[in-house]
Amino acid sequence: MQEFFESIGISAPVFDYLVMPLLIFLARVVDVSINTLRIMFVLNGKKTIAPILGFFEALIWLLAIGQIFQNISNPMSYIAYAGGFAMGNYVGMVIEEQLALGRVLVRVITPEPLPELVEYMKEKGYRFTSVGAEGRYGKVILMFTVIKREMLKSFISKLKESHEKAFYTIESVKRISEDDLNLMEEKPRFASRLKSMIRK
């Protein structure tokens, strides 16, 4: 690699103290960003894409660590490696937020019913449960719903519009029963197709 950069007019000191640390930094940013996304896909049960991301993550990491060992006497390589790791965490989180992977469970607690929010959820086709409960200061309404993360922002906005001081919590959801139901519905179809193919 060094020979290539020297052939285009980059001297050895510039390569050692600028180009190589920059390449290590970029490789580490990509590697850690992929790692963050891979973990998110694993948590969301995406069995197809997670191994593919894992392959590229390991490959890029090996390339980066290989360059570290080749330039073990260069302190800039260590700084670039650590800096790339830190930046990769940030970039990975930003990408994951933009993708809005998976679903979340939202719990809403209010002192009185929110008919506007209920109608909004019905219009959007949300599945939800609303029950009466007892709070510290008396009766409250407890509402549960599971929605896609990409819809969370609009839901919270509508909630604030309905009740500005509503208390709510948000948790990630790995799997819901609807996914299992879809899988159960697909298996008989596959089995029937296989049987028909065997009979032919």
mmCIF file of C-alpha atoms in Angstrom:
data_model
loop_
_atom_site.group_PDB
_atom_site.id
_atom_site.type_symbol
_atom_site.label_atom_id
_atom_site.label_comp_id
_atom_site.label_asym_id
_atom_site.label_seq_id
_atom_site.Cartn_x
_atom_site.Cartn_y
_atom_site.Cartn_z
ATOM 1 C CA MET A 1 0.000 0.000 0.000
ATOM 2 C CA GLN A 2 2.814 2.377 0.885
ATOM 3 C CA GLU A 3 4.392 1.809 -2.538
ATOM 4 C CA PHE A 4 1.153 2.857 -4.224
ATOM 5 C CA PHE A 5 0.974 6.157 -2.331
ATOM 6 C CA GLU A 6 4.658 6.825 -2.976
ATOM 7 C CA SER A 7 4.015 6.297 -6.691
ATOM 8 C CA ILE A 8 1.477 9.154 -6.663
ATOM 9 C CA GLY A 9 3.852 11.539 -4.920
ATOM 10 C CA ILE A 10 3.106 11.000 -1.210
ATOM 11 C CA SER A 11 6.263 10.736 0.849
ATOM 12 C CA ALA A 12 6.877 8.064 3.487
ATOM 13 C CA PRO A 13 6.579 10.430 6.502
ATOM 14 C CA VAL A 14 3.256 11.814 5.195
ATOM 15 C CA PHE A 15 2.009 8.290 4.637
ATOM 16 C CA ASP A 16 3.082 7.099 8.104
ATOM 17 C CA TYR A 17 1.787 10.045 10.113
ATOM 18 C CA LEU A 18 -1.215 11.200 8.080
ATOM 19 C CA VAL A 19 -2.499 8.805 5.423
ATOM 20 C CA MET A 20 -2.226 5.546 7.368
ATOM 21 C CA PRO A 21 -3.761 6.916 10.613
ATOM 22 C CA LEU A 22 -6.586 8.410 8.538
ATOM 23 C CA LEU A 23 -7.257 5.048 6.868
ATOM 24 C CA ILE A 24 -7.219 3.287 10.238
ATOM 25 C CA PHE A 25 -9.604 5.916 11.621
ATOM 26 C CA LEU A 26 -12.057 5.503 8.724
ATOM 27 C CA ALA A 27 -11.875 1.700 8.866
ATOM 28 C CA ARG A 28 -12.637 1.756 12.586
ATOM 29 C CA VAL A 29 -15.558 4.160 12.089
ATOM 30 C CA VAL A 30 -17.091 1.821 9.506
ATOM 31 C CA ASP A 31 -16.328 -1.276 11.589
ATOM 32 C CA VAL A 32 -17.928 0.026 14.804
ATOM 33 C CA SER A 33 -20.893 1.518 12.932
ATOM 34 C CA ILE A 34 -21.580 -1.875 11.379
ATOM 35 C CA ASN A 35 -21.232 -3.478 14.809
ATOM 36 C CA THR A 36 -23.859 -1.129 16.270
ATOM 37 C CA LEU A 37 -26.273 -1.917 13.436
ATOM 38 C CA ARG A 38 -25.570 -5.654 13.705
ATOM 39 C CA ILE A 39 -26.471 -5.640 17.390
ATOM 40 C CA MET A 40 -29.716 -3.815 16.603
ATOM 41 C CA PHE A 41 -30.599 -6.374 13.931
ATOM 42 C CA VAL A 42 -29.795 -9.230 16.339
ATOM 43 C CA LEU A 43 -32.028 -7.708 19.021
ATOM 44 C CA ASN A 44 -34.817 -7.399 16.443
ATOM 45 C CA GLY A 45 -34.442 -11.017 15.361
ATOM 46 C CA LYS A 46 -33.168 -10.290 11.833
ATOM 47 C CA LYS A 47 -31.405 -13.612 11.187
ATOM 48 C CA THR A 48 -30.485 -12.927 7.565
ATOM 49 C CA ILE A 49 -28.770 -9.547 7.603
ATOM 50 C CA ALA A 50 -26.994 -9.828 10.992
ATOM 51 C CA PRO A 51 -24.495 -12.536 9.853
ATOM 52 C CA ILE A 52 -23.705 -10.564 6.677
ATOM 53 C CA LEU A 53 -22.938 -7.446 8.706
ATOM 54 C CA GLY A 54 -20.875 -9.577 11.087
ATOM 55 C CA PHE A 55 -18.745 -10.832 8.188
ATOM 56 C CA PHE A 56 -17.881 -7.330 6.971
ATOM 57 C CA GLU A 57 -17.374 -6.088 10.526
ATOM 58 C CA ALA A 58 -14.790 -8.803 11.210
ATOM 59 C CA LEU A 59 -13.095 -8.278 7.836
ATOM 60 C CA ILE A 60 -12.701 -4.524 8.290
ATOM 61 C CA TRP A 61 -11.498 -4.983 11.878
ATOM 62 C CA LEU A 62 -8.808 -7.422 10.746
ATOM 63 C CA LEU A 63 -7.624 -4.968 8.094
ATOM 64 C CA ALA A 64 -7.454 -2.149 10.643
ATOM 65 C CA ILE A 65 -5.668 -4.184 13.328
ATOM 66 C CA GLY A 66 -3.285 -5.522 10.680
ATOM 67 C CA GLN A 67 -2.201 -1.997 9.836
ATOM 68 C CA ILE A 68 -1.755 -1.272 13.547
ATOM 69 C CA PHE A 69 0.717 -4.157 13.847
ATOM 70 C CA GLN A 70 2.555 -3.043 10.720
ATOM 71 C CA ASN A 71 2.906 0.451 12.190
ATOM 72 C CA ILE A 72 3.290 -0.570 15.831
ATOM 73 C CA SER A 73 5.920 2.090 16.507
ATOM 74 C CA ASN A 74 3.666 4.888 15.236
ATOM 75 C CA PRO A 75 1.648 6.488 18.081
ATOM 76 C CA MET A 76 -0.682 8.139 15.565
ATOM 77 C CA SER A 77 -2.016 4.689 14.645
ATOM 78 C CA TYR A 78 -3.200 4.118 18.207
ATOM 79 C CA ILE A 79 -4.828 7.541 18.398
ATOM 80 C CA ALA A 80 -6.558 6.958 15.055
ATOM 81 C CA TYR A 81 -7.774 3.519 16.191
ATOM 82 C CA ALA A 82 -9.239 4.852 19.436
ATOM 83 C CA GLY A 83 -10.703 7.919 17.736
ATOM 84 C CA GLY A 84 -12.309 5.778 15.060
ATOM 85 C CA PHE A 85 -13.870 3.574 17.724
ATOM 86 C CA ALA A 86 -15.382 6.585 19.503
ATOM 87 C CA MET A 87 -16.655 8.163 16.281
ATOM 88 C CA GLY A 88 -17.987 4.808 15.060
ATOM 89 C CA ASN A 89 -20.216 4.525 18.130
ATOM 90 C CA TYR A 90 -21.686 7.949 17.414
ATOM 91 C CA VAL A 91 -22.156 7.321 13.679
ATOM 92 C CA GLY A 92 -23.715 3.917 14.314
ATOM 93 C CA MET A 93 -26.222 5.386 16.755
ATOM 94 C CA VAL A 94 -27.149 8.169 14.327
ATOM 95 C CA ILE A 95 -27.688 5.674 11.488
ATOM 96 C CA GLU A 96 -29.729 3.385 13.739
ATOM 97 C CA GLU A 97 -31.937 6.290 14.809
ATOM 98 C CA GLN A 98 -32.540 7.220 11.176
ATOM 99 C CA LEU A 99 -33.420 3.639 10.251
ATOM 100 C CA ALA A 100 -35.783 3.391 13.268
ATOM 101 C CA LEU A 101 -35.503 -0.381 13.426
ATOM 102 C CA GLY A 102 -37.980 -2.585 15.239
ATOM 103 C CA ARG A 103 -40.916 -1.859 17.497
ATOM 104 C CA VAL A 104 -41.323 -0.248 20.888
ATOM 105 C CA LEU A 105 -43.713 -0.680 23.769
ATOM 106 C CA VAL A 106 -45.190 2.615 24.958
ATOM 107 C CA ARG A 107 -46.883 2.927 28.356
ATOM 108 C CA VAL A 108 -48.954 6.036 28.975
ATOM 109 C CA ILE A 109 -50.312 7.046 32.381
ATOM 110 C CA THR A 110 -52.748 9.957 32.731
ATOM 111 C CA PRO A 111 -55.177 11.064 35.465
ATOM 112 C CA GLU A 112 -58.082 11.117 33.002
ATOM 113 C CA PRO A 113 -59.028 9.429 29.696
ATOM 114 C CA LEU A 114 -57.637 10.821 26.438
ATOM 115 C CA PRO A 115 -60.416 10.367 23.855
ATOM 116 C CA GLU A 116 -58.496 12.322 21.193
ATOM 117 C CA LEU A 117 -55.492 10.011 21.521
ATOM 118 C CA VAL A 118 -57.719 6.940 21.466
ATOM 119 C CA GLU A 119 -59.410 8.091 18.252
ATOM 120 C CA TYR A 120 -56.019 8.869 16.721
ATOM 121 C CA MET A 121 -54.783 5.363 17.534
ATOM 122 C CA LYS A 122 -57.905 3.814 16.060
ATOM 123 C CA GLU A 123 -57.523 5.833 12.865
ATOM 124 C CA LYS A 124 -53.883 4.746 12.536
ATOM 125 C CA GLY A 125 -54.752 1.120 13.219
ATOM 126 C CA TYR A 126 -52.661 0.869 16.393
ATOM 127 C CA ARG A 127 -53.322 -2.043 18.711
ATOM 128 C CA PHE A 128 -53.677 -0.812 22.250
ATOM 129 C CA THR A 129 -55.110 -1.611 25.645
ATOM 130 C CA SER A 130 -56.484 0.942 28.094
ATOM 131 C CA VAL A 131 -57.285 0.015 31.702
ATOM 132 C CA GLY A 132 -58.081 1.766 34.956
ATOM 133 C CA ALA A 133 -55.422 1.689 37.656
ATOM 134 C CA GLU A 134 -54.537 3.150 41.028
ATOM 135 C CA GLY A 135 -51.748 5.712 41.327
ATOM 136 C CA ARG A 136 -50.154 7.628 44.165
ATOM 137 C CA TYR A 137 -52.748 10.356 43.971
ATOM 138 C CA GLY A 138 -55.781 8.270 43.069
ATOM 139 C CA LYS A 139 -57.330 6.777 39.939
ATOM 140 C CA VAL A 140 -55.351 6.852 36.665
ATOM 141 C CA ILE A 141 -55.676 5.537 33.123
ATOM 142 C CA LEU A 142 -52.966 3.104 32.018
ATOM 143 C CA MET A 143 -52.550 2.595 28.272
ATOM 144 C CA PHE A 144 -50.289 0.127 26.429
ATOM 145 C CA THR A 145 -49.441 0.057 22.732
ATOM 146 C CA VAL A 146 -46.754 -1.516 20.535
ATOM 147 C CA ILE A 147 -45.784 0.544 17.494
ATOM 148 C CA LYS A 148 -42.992 0.750 14.946
ATOM 149 C CA ARG A 149 -40.184 3.055 15.979
ATOM 150 C CA GLU A 150 -40.622 5.109 12.833
ATOM 151 C CA MET A 151 -44.095 6.069 14.096
ATOM 152 C CA LEU A 152 -42.941 6.924 17.622
ATOM 153 C CA LYS A 153 -42.228 10.595 16.977
ATOM 154 C CA SER A 154 -45.697 11.320 15.595
ATOM 155 C CA PHE A 155 -47.317 9.305 18.404
ATOM 156 C CA ILE A 156 -45.490 11.226 21.143
ATOM 157 C CA SER A 157 -46.364 14.486 19.413
ATOM 158 C CA LYS A 158 -50.067 13.536 19.437
ATOM 159 C CA LEU A 159 -49.797 12.432 23.072
ATOM 160 C CA LYS A 160 -48.307 15.790 24.089
ATOM 161 C CA GLU A 161 -51.038 17.519 22.145
ATOM 162 C CA SER A 162 -53.696 15.544 24.019
ATOM 163 C CA HIS A 163 -52.087 15.873 27.449
ATOM 164 C CA GLU A 164 -48.941 17.980 27.766
ATOM 165 C CA LYS A 165 -47.866 16.474 31.091
ATOM 166 C CA ALA A 166 -48.727 12.847 30.360
ATOM 167 C CA PHE A 167 -46.273 10.350 31.865
ATOM 168 C CA TYR A 168 -44.970 7.727 29.457
ATOM 169 C CA THR A 169 -42.227 5.113 29.172
ATOM 170 C CA ILE A 170 -40.731 3.502 26.068
ATOM 171 C CA GLU A 171 -39.083 0.079 25.797
ATOM 172 C CA SER A 172 -37.669 -1.887 22.872
ATOM 173 C CA VAL A 173 -39.583 -5.006 21.817
ATOM 174 C CA LYS A 174 -37.772 -7.961 20.292
ATOM 175 C CA ARG A 175 -40.771 -9.895 19.037
ATOM 176 C CA ILE A 176 -44.553 -9.724 19.097
ATOM 177 C CA SER A 177 -47.034 -12.571 18.766
ATOM 178 C CA GLU A 178 -48.189 -11.269 15.380
ATOM 179 C CA ASP A 179 -44.803 -12.200 13.893
ATOM 180 C CA ASP A 180 -45.154 -15.741 15.219
ATOM 181 C CA LEU A 181 -48.687 -15.897 13.832
ATOM 182 C CA ASN A 182 -47.463 -14.879 10.375
ATOM 183 C CA LEU A 183 -44.777 -17.538 10.489
ATOM 184 C CA MET A 184 -47.314 -20.159 11.549
ATOM 185 C CA GLU A 185 -49.556 -19.180 8.654
ATOM 186 C CA GLU A 186 -46.714 -19.429 6.145
ATOM 187 C CA LYS A 187 -45.573 -22.924 7.168
ATOM 188 C CA PRO A 188 -48.734 -24.788 6.072
ATOM 189 C CA ARG A 189 -48.589 -23.036 2.699
ATOM 190 C CA PHE A 190 -44.998 -24.148 2.192
ATOM 191 C CA ALA A 191 -45.850 -27.672 3.298
ATOM 192 C CA SER A 192 -48.821 -27.885 0.922
ATOM 193 C CA ARG A 193 -46.696 -26.636 -1.994
ATOM 194 C CA LEU A 194 -44.016 -29.209 -1.188
ATOM 195 C CA LYS A 195 -46.577 -32.000 -1.103
ATOM 196 C CA SER A 196 -48.056 -30.915 -4.423
ATOM 197 C CA MET A 197 -44.577 -30.846 -5.982
ATOM 198 C CA ILE A 198 -43.862 -34.387 -4.703
ATOM 199 C CA ARG A 199 -47.148 -35.678 -6.073
ATOM 200 C CA LYS A 200 -46.332 -34.254 -9.515
#
